[in-house]
PDB file of C-alpha atoms in Angstrom:
ATOM      1  CA  UNK A 250      24.298  -2.470  15.949  1.00 88.00           C
ATOM      2  CA  UNK A 251      24.225  -0.409  12.954  1.00 93.00           C
ATOM      3  CA  UNK A 252      21.837   2.485  12.916  1.00 96.00           C
ATOM      4  CA  UNK A 253      19.240   2.576  10.100  1.00 97.00           C
ATOM      5  CA  UNK A 254      18.155   5.915   8.745  1.00 97.00           C
ATOM      6  CA  UNK A 255      16.014   7.264   5.842  1.00 97.00           C
ATOM      7  CA  UNK A 256      18.258   9.404   3.572  1.00 97.00           C
ATOM      8  CA  UNK A 257      15.751  10.197   0.796  1.00 96.00           C
ATOM      9  CA  UNK A 258      12.176  10.368   0.211  1.00 96.00           C
ATOM     10  CA  UNK A 259       9.957  10.602  -2.892  1.00 97.00           C
ATOM     11  CA  UNK A 260       6.252  10.340  -3.315  1.00 96.00           C
ATOM     12  CA  UNK A 261       3.675  11.031  -6.056  1.00 96.00           C
ATOM     13  CA  UNK A 262       0.577  12.932  -6.226  1.00 93.00           C
ATOM     14  CA  UNK A 263      -2.629  10.792  -5.801  1.00 90.00           C
ATOM     15  CA  UNK A 264      -5.638  10.575  -7.455  1.00 85.00           C
ATOM     16  CA  UNK A 265      -9.253   9.058  -7.410  1.00 86.00           C
ATOM     17  CA  UNK A 266      -9.547   5.589  -8.997  1.00 88.00           C
ATOM     18  CA  UNK A 267     -10.535   5.626 -12.679  1.00 91.00           C
ATOM     19  CA  UNK A 268     -10.382   9.351 -12.776  1.00 90.00           C
ATOM     20  CA  UNK A 269      -7.928  12.177 -13.178  1.00 86.00           C
ATOM     21  CA  UNK A 270      -4.742  12.641 -14.949  1.00 90.00           C
ATOM     22  CA  UNK A 271      -2.878   9.615 -13.309  1.00 93.00           C
ATOM     23  CA  UNK A 272      -5.495   7.013 -14.318  1.00 93.00           C
ATOM     24  CA  UNK A 273      -3.496   6.300 -17.320  1.00 92.00           C
ATOM     25  CA  UNK A 274      -0.196   5.636 -15.708  1.00 94.00           C
ATOM     26  CA  UNK A 275       1.091   2.176 -15.281  1.00 95.00           C
ATOM     27  CA  UNK A 276       2.229   1.382 -11.847  1.00 97.00           C
ATOM     28  CA  UNK A 277       5.699   0.299 -12.942  1.00 97.00           C
ATOM     29  CA  UNK A 278       6.276   3.569 -14.609  1.00 97.00           C
ATOM     30  CA  UNK A 279       5.026   5.429 -11.753  1.00 97.00           C
ATOM     31  CA  UNK A 280       7.233   3.578  -9.322  1.00 98.00           C
ATOM     32  CA  UNK A 281      10.272   3.988 -11.515  1.00 98.00           C
ATOM     33  CA  UNK A 282       9.898   7.689 -11.523  1.00 98.00           C
ATOM     34  CA  UNK A 283       9.693   7.857  -7.772  1.00 98.00           C
ATOM     35  CA  UNK A 284      12.644   5.522  -7.152  1.00 98.00           C
ATOM     36  CA  UNK A 285      14.598   7.590  -9.783  1.00 98.00           C
ATOM     37  CA  UNK A 286      13.624  10.783  -7.904  1.00 97.00           C
ATOM     38  CA  UNK A 287      14.679   9.324  -4.508  1.00 97.00           C
ATOM     39  CA  UNK A 288      18.009   8.312  -5.936  1.00 98.00           C
ATOM     40  CA  UNK A 289      18.647  11.552  -7.441  1.00 97.00           C
ATOM     41  CA  UNK A 290      18.651  13.037  -3.951  1.00 96.00           C
ATOM     42  CA  UNK A 291      21.744  11.046  -3.056  1.00 97.00           C
ATOM     43  CA  UNK A 292      24.136  11.382  -6.032  1.00 97.00           C
ATOM     44  CA  UNK A 293      26.895  10.008  -4.127  1.00 97.00           C
ATOM     45  CA  UNK A 294      25.192   6.720  -3.652  1.00 97.00           C
ATOM     46  CA  UNK A 295      26.673   4.279  -6.288  1.00 97.00           C
ATOM     47  CA  UNK A 296      23.389   2.261  -7.230  1.00 96.00           C
ATOM     48  CA  UNK A 297      25.283  -0.793  -7.388  1.00 96.00           C
ATOM     49  CA  UNK A 298      25.953  -0.499  -3.631  1.00 97.00           C
ATOM     50  CA  UNK A 299      22.013  -0.858  -3.114  1.00 98.00           C
ATOM     51  CA  UNK A 300      21.419  -4.548  -1.521  1.00 98.00           C
ATOM     52  CA  UNK A 301      17.780  -4.870  -2.445  1.00 98.00           C
ATOM     53  CA  UNK A 302      14.670  -3.192  -3.712  1.00 98.00           C
ATOM     54  CA  UNK A 303      11.650  -3.758  -1.481  1.00 98.00           C
ATOM     55  CA  UNK A 304       8.076  -2.677  -2.766  1.00 98.00           C
ATOM     56  CA  UNK A 305       4.755  -2.977  -1.234  1.00 98.00           C
ATOM     57  CA  UNK A 306       1.747  -3.624  -3.379  1.00 97.00           C
ATOM     58  CA  UNK A 307      -1.679  -5.032  -2.390  1.00 94.00           C
ATOM     59  CA  UNK A 308      -2.693  -6.122  -5.850  1.00 91.00           C
ATOM     60  CA  UNK A 309       0.471  -7.536  -7.379  1.00 91.00           C
ATOM     61  CA  UNK A 310      -1.201  -8.713 -10.557  1.00 87.00           C
ATOM     62  CA  UNK A 311      -1.724  -7.528 -14.053  1.00 90.00           C
ATOM     63  CA  UNK A 312       0.680  -4.420 -14.780  1.00 94.00           C
ATOM     64  CA  UNK A 313       2.009  -4.845 -11.238  1.00 94.00           C
ATOM     65  CA  UNK A 314       2.715  -8.558 -11.563  1.00 91.00           C
ATOM     66  CA  UNK A 315       6.089 -10.517 -12.002  1.00 92.00           C
ATOM     67  CA  UNK A 316       7.661  -8.911  -8.940  1.00 95.00           C
ATOM     68  CA  UNK A 317       7.261  -5.200  -9.678  1.00 97.00           C
ATOM     69  CA  UNK A 318      10.133  -4.501  -7.589  1.00 98.00           C
ATOM     70  CA  UNK A 319      12.451  -6.332 -10.008  1.00 98.00           C
ATOM     71  CA  UNK A 320      10.685  -5.080 -12.846  1.00 97.00           C
ATOM     72  CA  UNK A 321      11.378  -1.404 -11.942  1.00 98.00           C
ATOM     73  CA  UNK A 322      15.027  -2.252 -11.251  1.00 97.00           C
ATOM     74  CA  UNK A 323      15.394  -3.502 -14.694  1.00 97.00           C
ATOM     75  CA  UNK A 324      13.539  -0.267 -16.046  1.00 97.00           C
ATOM     76  CA  UNK A 325      15.993   1.746 -14.440  1.00 97.00           C
ATOM     77  CA  UNK A 326      18.922   0.170 -15.782  1.00 97.00           C
ATOM     78  CA  UNK A 327      19.923  -1.474 -12.432  1.00 97.00           C
ATOM     79  CA  UNK A 328      19.777  -5.041 -13.796  1.00 96.00           C
ATOM     80  CA  UNK A 329      22.080  -6.101 -10.866  1.00 96.00           C
ATOM     81  CA  UNK A 330      19.538  -5.094  -8.389  1.00 97.00           C
ATOM     82  CA  UNK A 331      17.221  -7.982  -6.835  1.00 97.00           C
ATOM     83  CA  UNK A 332      13.718  -6.899  -5.889  1.00 97.00           C
ATOM     84  CA  UNK A 333      10.991  -8.314  -3.703  1.00 97.00           C
ATOM     85  CA  UNK A 334       7.313  -7.550  -3.637  1.00 97.00           C
ATOM     86  CA  UNK A 335       5.369  -7.495  -0.386  1.00 97.00           C
ATOM     87  CA  UNK A 336       1.577  -7.727   0.542  1.00 96.00           C
ATOM     88  CA  UNK A 337       0.624  -6.716   3.961  1.00 96.00           C
ATOM     89  CA  UNK A 338      -2.717  -5.031   2.816  1.00 93.00           C
ATOM     90  CA  UNK A 339      -2.504  -1.283   3.709  1.00 92.00           C
ATOM     91  CA  UNK A 340       0.633  -1.563   5.504  1.00 96.00           C
ATOM     92  CA  UNK A 341       2.447  -3.127   2.613  1.00 98.00           C
ATOM     93  CA  UNK A 342       4.903  -0.107   2.059  1.00 97.00           C
ATOM     94  CA  UNK A 343       5.366   0.307   5.517  1.00 98.00           C
ATOM     95  CA  UNK A 344       6.369  -3.227   5.840  1.00 98.00           C
ATOM     96  CA  UNK A 345       9.102  -2.948   3.516  1.00 98.00           C
ATOM     97  CA  UNK A 346      10.748  -0.029   5.470  1.00 98.00           C
ATOM     98  CA  UNK A 347      10.618  -2.439   8.461  1.00 98.00           C
ATOM     99  CA  UNK A 348      12.164  -5.020   6.481  1.00 98.00           C
ATOM    100  CA  UNK A 349      15.042  -2.793   5.281  1.00 98.00           C
ATOM    101  CA  UNK A 350      15.790  -1.441   8.785  1.00 98.00           C
ATOM    102  CA  UNK A 351      15.791  -5.116   9.850  1.00 98.00           C
ATOM    103  CA  UNK A 352      18.320  -6.054   7.184  1.00 98.00           C
ATOM    104  CA  UNK A 353      20.536  -3.178   8.350  1.00 98.00           C
ATOM    105  CA  UNK A 354      20.399  -3.999  11.887  1.00 98.00           C
ATOM    106  CA  UNK A 355      21.351  -7.633  11.254  1.00 97.00           C
ATOM    107  CA  UNK A 356      24.164  -6.531   9.024  1.00 97.00           C
ATOM    108  CA  UNK A 357      22.494  -8.218   5.937  1.00 96.00           C
ATOM    109  CA  UNK A 358      23.150  -5.009   3.836  1.00 97.00           C
ATOM    110  CA  UNK A 359      23.688  -1.399   3.920  1.00 97.00           C
ATOM    111  CA  UNK A 360      21.646   0.398   1.615  1.00 98.00           C
ATOM    112  CA  UNK A 361      17.936  -0.388   0.392  1.00 98.00           C
ATOM    113  CA  UNK A 362      15.144   0.956  -1.647  1.00 98.00           C
ATOM    114  CA  UNK A 363      12.036   0.438   0.114  1.00 98.00           C
ATOM    115  CA  UNK A 364       8.570   1.925  -1.070  1.00 98.00           C
ATOM    116  CA  UNK A 365       5.059   0.928  -2.345  1.00 98.00           C
ATOM    117  CA  UNK A 366       2.891   1.358  -5.410  1.00 98.00           C
ATOM    118  CA  UNK A 367      -0.744   1.060  -6.082  1.00 96.00           C
ATOM    119  CA  UNK A 368      -2.828   2.075  -9.116  1.00 95.00           C
ATOM    120  CA  UNK A 369      -6.290   1.034  -8.682  1.00 92.00           C
ATOM    121  CA  UNK A 370      -7.275   2.578 -11.964  1.00 92.00           C
ATOM    122  CA  UNK A 371      -4.960   0.065 -13.680  1.00 91.00           C
ATOM    123  CA  UNK A 372      -6.357  -3.035 -12.050  1.00 88.00           C
ATOM    124  CA  UNK A 373      -7.734  -5.720 -14.557  1.00 83.00           C
ATOM    125  CA  UNK A 374     -11.458  -5.827 -14.567  1.00 77.00           C
ATOM    126  CA  UNK A 375     -11.798  -8.755 -12.592  1.00 76.00           C
ATOM    127  CA  UNK A 376      -9.914  -7.062  -9.683  1.00 77.00           C
ATOM    128  CA  UNK A 377     -12.497  -4.277  -9.734  1.00 74.00           C
ATOM    129  CA  UNK A 378     -15.467  -6.645  -9.809  1.00 76.00           C
ATOM    130  CA  UNK A 379     -14.065  -8.960  -7.161  1.00 74.00           C
ATOM    131  CA  UNK A 380     -14.105 -11.920  -9.620  1.00 80.00           C
ATOM    132  CA  UNK A 381     -10.561 -12.418  -8.983  1.00 77.00           C
ATOM    133  CA  UNK A 382     -11.061 -13.692  -5.426  1.00 80.00           C
ATOM    134  CA  UNK A 383     -11.213 -17.383  -5.196  1.00 88.00           C
ATOM    135  CA  UNK A 384     -12.040 -18.027  -1.480  1.00 88.00           C
ATOM    136  CA  UNK A 385     -10.627 -21.080   0.452  1.00 93.00           C
ATOM    137  CA  UNK A 386     -13.618 -23.501   0.962  1.00 94.00           C
ATOM    138  CA  UNK A 387     -13.035 -22.869   4.805  1.00 93.00           C
ATOM    139  CA  UNK A 388     -14.277 -19.290   4.357  1.00 94.00           C
ATOM    140  CA  UNK A 389     -17.161 -19.761   1.962  1.00 94.00           C
ATOM    141  CA  UNK A 390     -19.712 -20.254   4.757  1.00 95.00           C
ATOM    142  CA  UNK A 391     -18.307 -17.349   6.739  1.00 96.00           C
ATOM    143  CA  UNK A 392     -18.734 -15.096   3.742  1.00 94.00           C
ATOM    144  CA  UNK A 393     -22.384 -16.308   3.181  1.00 95.00           C
ATOM    145  CA  UNK A 394     -23.120 -15.777   7.097  1.00 95.00           C
ATOM    146  CA  UNK A 395     -21.685 -12.270   6.913  1.00 95.00           C
ATOM    147  CA  UNK A 396     -23.647 -11.137   3.699  1.00 95.00           C
ATOM    148  CA  UNK A 397     -26.987 -12.503   5.452  1.00 96.00           C
ATOM    149  CA  UNK A 398     -25.993 -10.472   8.624  1.00 95.00           C
ATOM    150  CA  UNK A 399     -25.530  -7.355   6.695  1.00 94.00           C
ATOM    151  CA  UNK A 400     -28.715  -7.866   4.609  1.00 95.00           C
ATOM    152  CA  UNK A 401     -30.824  -8.362   7.711  1.00 96.00           C
ATOM    153  CA  UNK A 402     -29.424  -5.308   9.499  1.00 92.00           C
ATOM    154  CA  UNK A 403     -28.345  -7.328  12.400  1.00 94.00           C
ATOM    155  CA  UNK A 404     -25.368  -6.089  14.670  1.00 92.00           C
ATOM    156  CA  UNK A 405     -21.802  -7.337  14.146  1.00 92.00           C
ATOM    157  CA  UNK A 406     -20.088  -9.771  16.603  1.00 92.00           C
ATOM    158  CA  UNK A 407     -16.965 -11.697  16.525  1.00 92.00           C
ATOM    159  CA  UNK A 408     -17.774 -15.148  15.059  1.00 94.00           C
ATOM    160  CA  UNK A 409     -14.774 -16.482  16.611  1.00 93.00           C
ATOM    161  CA  UNK A 410     -16.432 -16.074  19.916  1.00 95.00           C
ATOM    162  CA  UNK A 411     -19.123 -18.627  18.879  1.00 94.00           C
ATOM    163  CA  UNK A 412     -16.453 -20.963  17.391  1.00 95.00           C
ATOM    164  CA  UNK A 413     -16.966 -19.949  13.788  1.00 95.00           C
ATOM    165  CA  UNK A 414     -14.656 -19.020  11.125  1.00 95.00           C
ATOM    166  CA  UNK A 415     -14.238 -15.268  10.275  1.00 94.00           C
ATOM    167  CA  UNK A 416     -14.865 -13.925   6.804  1.00 94.00           C
ATOM    168  CA  UNK A 417     -11.273 -12.823   5.828  1.00 92.00           C
ATOM    169  CA  UNK A 418     -12.499 -11.699   2.467  1.00 90.00           C
ATOM    170  CA  UNK A 419     -14.531  -8.897   3.799  1.00 90.00           C
ATOM    171  CA  UNK A 420     -14.652  -5.620   1.941  1.00 88.00           C
ATOM    172  CA  UNK A 421     -12.921  -2.724   3.719  1.00 87.00           C
ATOM    173  CA  UNK A 422     -16.082  -0.581   3.689  1.00 91.00           C
ATOM    174  CA  UNK A 423     -18.051  -3.194   5.606  1.00 93.00           C
ATOM    175  CA  UNK A 424     -14.919  -3.771   7.886  1.00 93.00           C
ATOM    176  CA  UNK A 425     -15.183  -0.002   8.798  1.00 93.00           C
ATOM    177  CA  UNK A 426     -18.789  -0.329   9.657  1.00 94.00           C
ATOM    178  CA  UNK A 427     -18.202  -3.360  11.795  1.00 94.00           C
ATOM    179  CA  UNK A 428     -15.309  -1.715  13.689  1.00 93.00           C
ATOM    180  CA  UNK A 429     -17.342   1.602  14.175  1.00 95.00           C
ATOM    181  CA  UNK A 430     -20.179  -0.500  15.756  1.00 92.00           C
ATOM    182  CA  UNK A 431     -17.932  -2.586  17.744  1.00 92.00           C
ATOM    183  CA  UNK A 432     -16.079   0.367  19.044  1.00 94.00           C
ATOM    184  CA  UNK A 433     -19.098   2.562  19.642  1.00 95.00           C
ATOM    185  CA  UNK A 434     -17.809   5.301  17.253  1.00 96.00           C
ATOM    186  CA  UNK A 435     -20.599   7.453  16.028  1.00 95.00           C
ATOM    187  CA  UNK A 436     -21.290   9.032  12.724  1.00 94.00           C
ATOM    188  CA  UNK A 437     -20.786  12.408  14.337  1.00 97.00           C
ATOM    189  CA  UNK A 438     -17.413  11.485  15.477  1.00 97.00           C
ATOM    190  CA  UNK A 439     -16.395  10.288  12.046  1.00 96.00           C
ATOM    191  CA  UNK A 440     -17.557  13.459  10.495  1.00 97.00           C
ATOM    192  CA  UNK A 441     -15.706  15.549  13.086  1.00 98.00           C
ATOM    193  CA  UNK A 442     -12.611  13.597  12.247  1.00 97.00           C
ATOM    194  CA  UNK A 443     -13.101  13.913   8.640  1.00 97.00           C
ATOM    195  CA  UNK A 444     -13.554  17.769   8.712  1.00 98.00           C
ATOM    196  CA  UNK A 445     -10.354  18.234  11.006  1.00 98.00           C
ATOM    197  CA  UNK A 446      -8.575  16.108   8.470  1.00 97.00           C
ATOM    198  CA  UNK A 447      -9.718  18.261   5.593  1.00 97.00           C
ATOM    199  CA  UNK A 448      -8.897  21.574   7.606  1.00 98.00           C
ATOM    200  CA  UNK A 449      -5.494  20.317   8.212  1.00 97.00           C
ATOM    201  CA  UNK A 450      -4.859  19.445   4.520  1.00 93.00           C
ATOM    202  CA  UNK A 451      -6.029  23.032   3.576  1.00 95.00           C
ATOM    203  CA  UNK A 452      -3.639  24.487   5.944  1.00 96.00           C
ATOM    204  CA  UNK A 453      -0.876  22.466   4.705  1.00 94.00           C
ATOM    205  CA  UNK A 454      -1.698  23.648   1.058  1.00 91.00           C
ATOM    206  CA  UNK A 455      -1.807  27.266   2.295  1.00 94.00           C
ATOM    207  CA  UNK A 456       1.651  26.969   3.904  1.00 95.00           C
ATOM    208  CA  UNK A 457       3.272  25.442   0.865  1.00 92.00           C
ATOM    209  CA  UNK A 458       3.888  22.042   2.400  1.00 90.00           C
ATOM    210  CA  UNK A 459       2.505  19.991  -0.358  1.00 86.00           C
ATOM    211  CA  UNK A 460       4.813  21.321  -3.285  1.00 85.00           C
ATOM    212  CA  UNK A 461       7.883  20.358  -1.139  1.00 85.00           C
ATOM    213  CA  UNK A 462       6.475  16.913  -0.151  1.00 87.00           C
ATOM    214  CA  UNK A 463       5.059  15.741  -3.467  1.00 93.00           C
ATOM    215  CA  UNK A 464       7.319  14.773  -6.462  1.00 95.00           C
ATOM    216  CA  UNK A 465       5.830  15.804  -9.878  1.00 94.00           C
ATOM    217  CA  UNK A 466       5.100  12.921 -12.300  1.00 95.00           C
ATOM    218  CA  UNK A 467       5.710  13.020 -15.988  1.00 94.00           C
ATOM    219  CA  UNK A 468       2.600  11.542 -17.717  1.00 92.00           C
ATOM    220  CA  UNK A 469       3.139   9.089 -20.583  1.00 85.00           C
TER     221      UNK A 469
END
């Protein structure tokens, strides 16, 4: 079985949605810069030897629509390169790396670009308000039931245990509340985790880790 290895990595800085210097950056332009930076690290690789570009994107609409992987390939002058866009929610970009590894192991190809992009600041307004979601009729009652439970302050329980459909369109914030309750995770434990994470980030800044890990972005 061929061995799959990562030979080049590039990632951009991140910022808060709708704020900061990256808020005006299109997702396809941002992704194109990162792919270019990753490929520049391996100049001996002929771009025509790349078999596919696999990109994860949770909201592949608006500026990220029309298979953004293929759009970026053309932007970079690699018209020969096909592209696929993958949505596995928060694990979308991780999924593309798995797919590339699987393709190499099964000898479907030898060189792949895998990655992910998300620019919440650039979402169309209806995405930000939730108006873009058109729930399947099977889940409408589940959404109403969940909203009523939250409004009443009742504890969460798995509706499937009662033979009911779950609310698959549940917002991430409420999902976090439900998981914390179901797993018995206290607010104090969450705060301790947050403080530790912040301390580790500050230590990484002090050690010079981030400048070596983050690829600068040229703003439009």
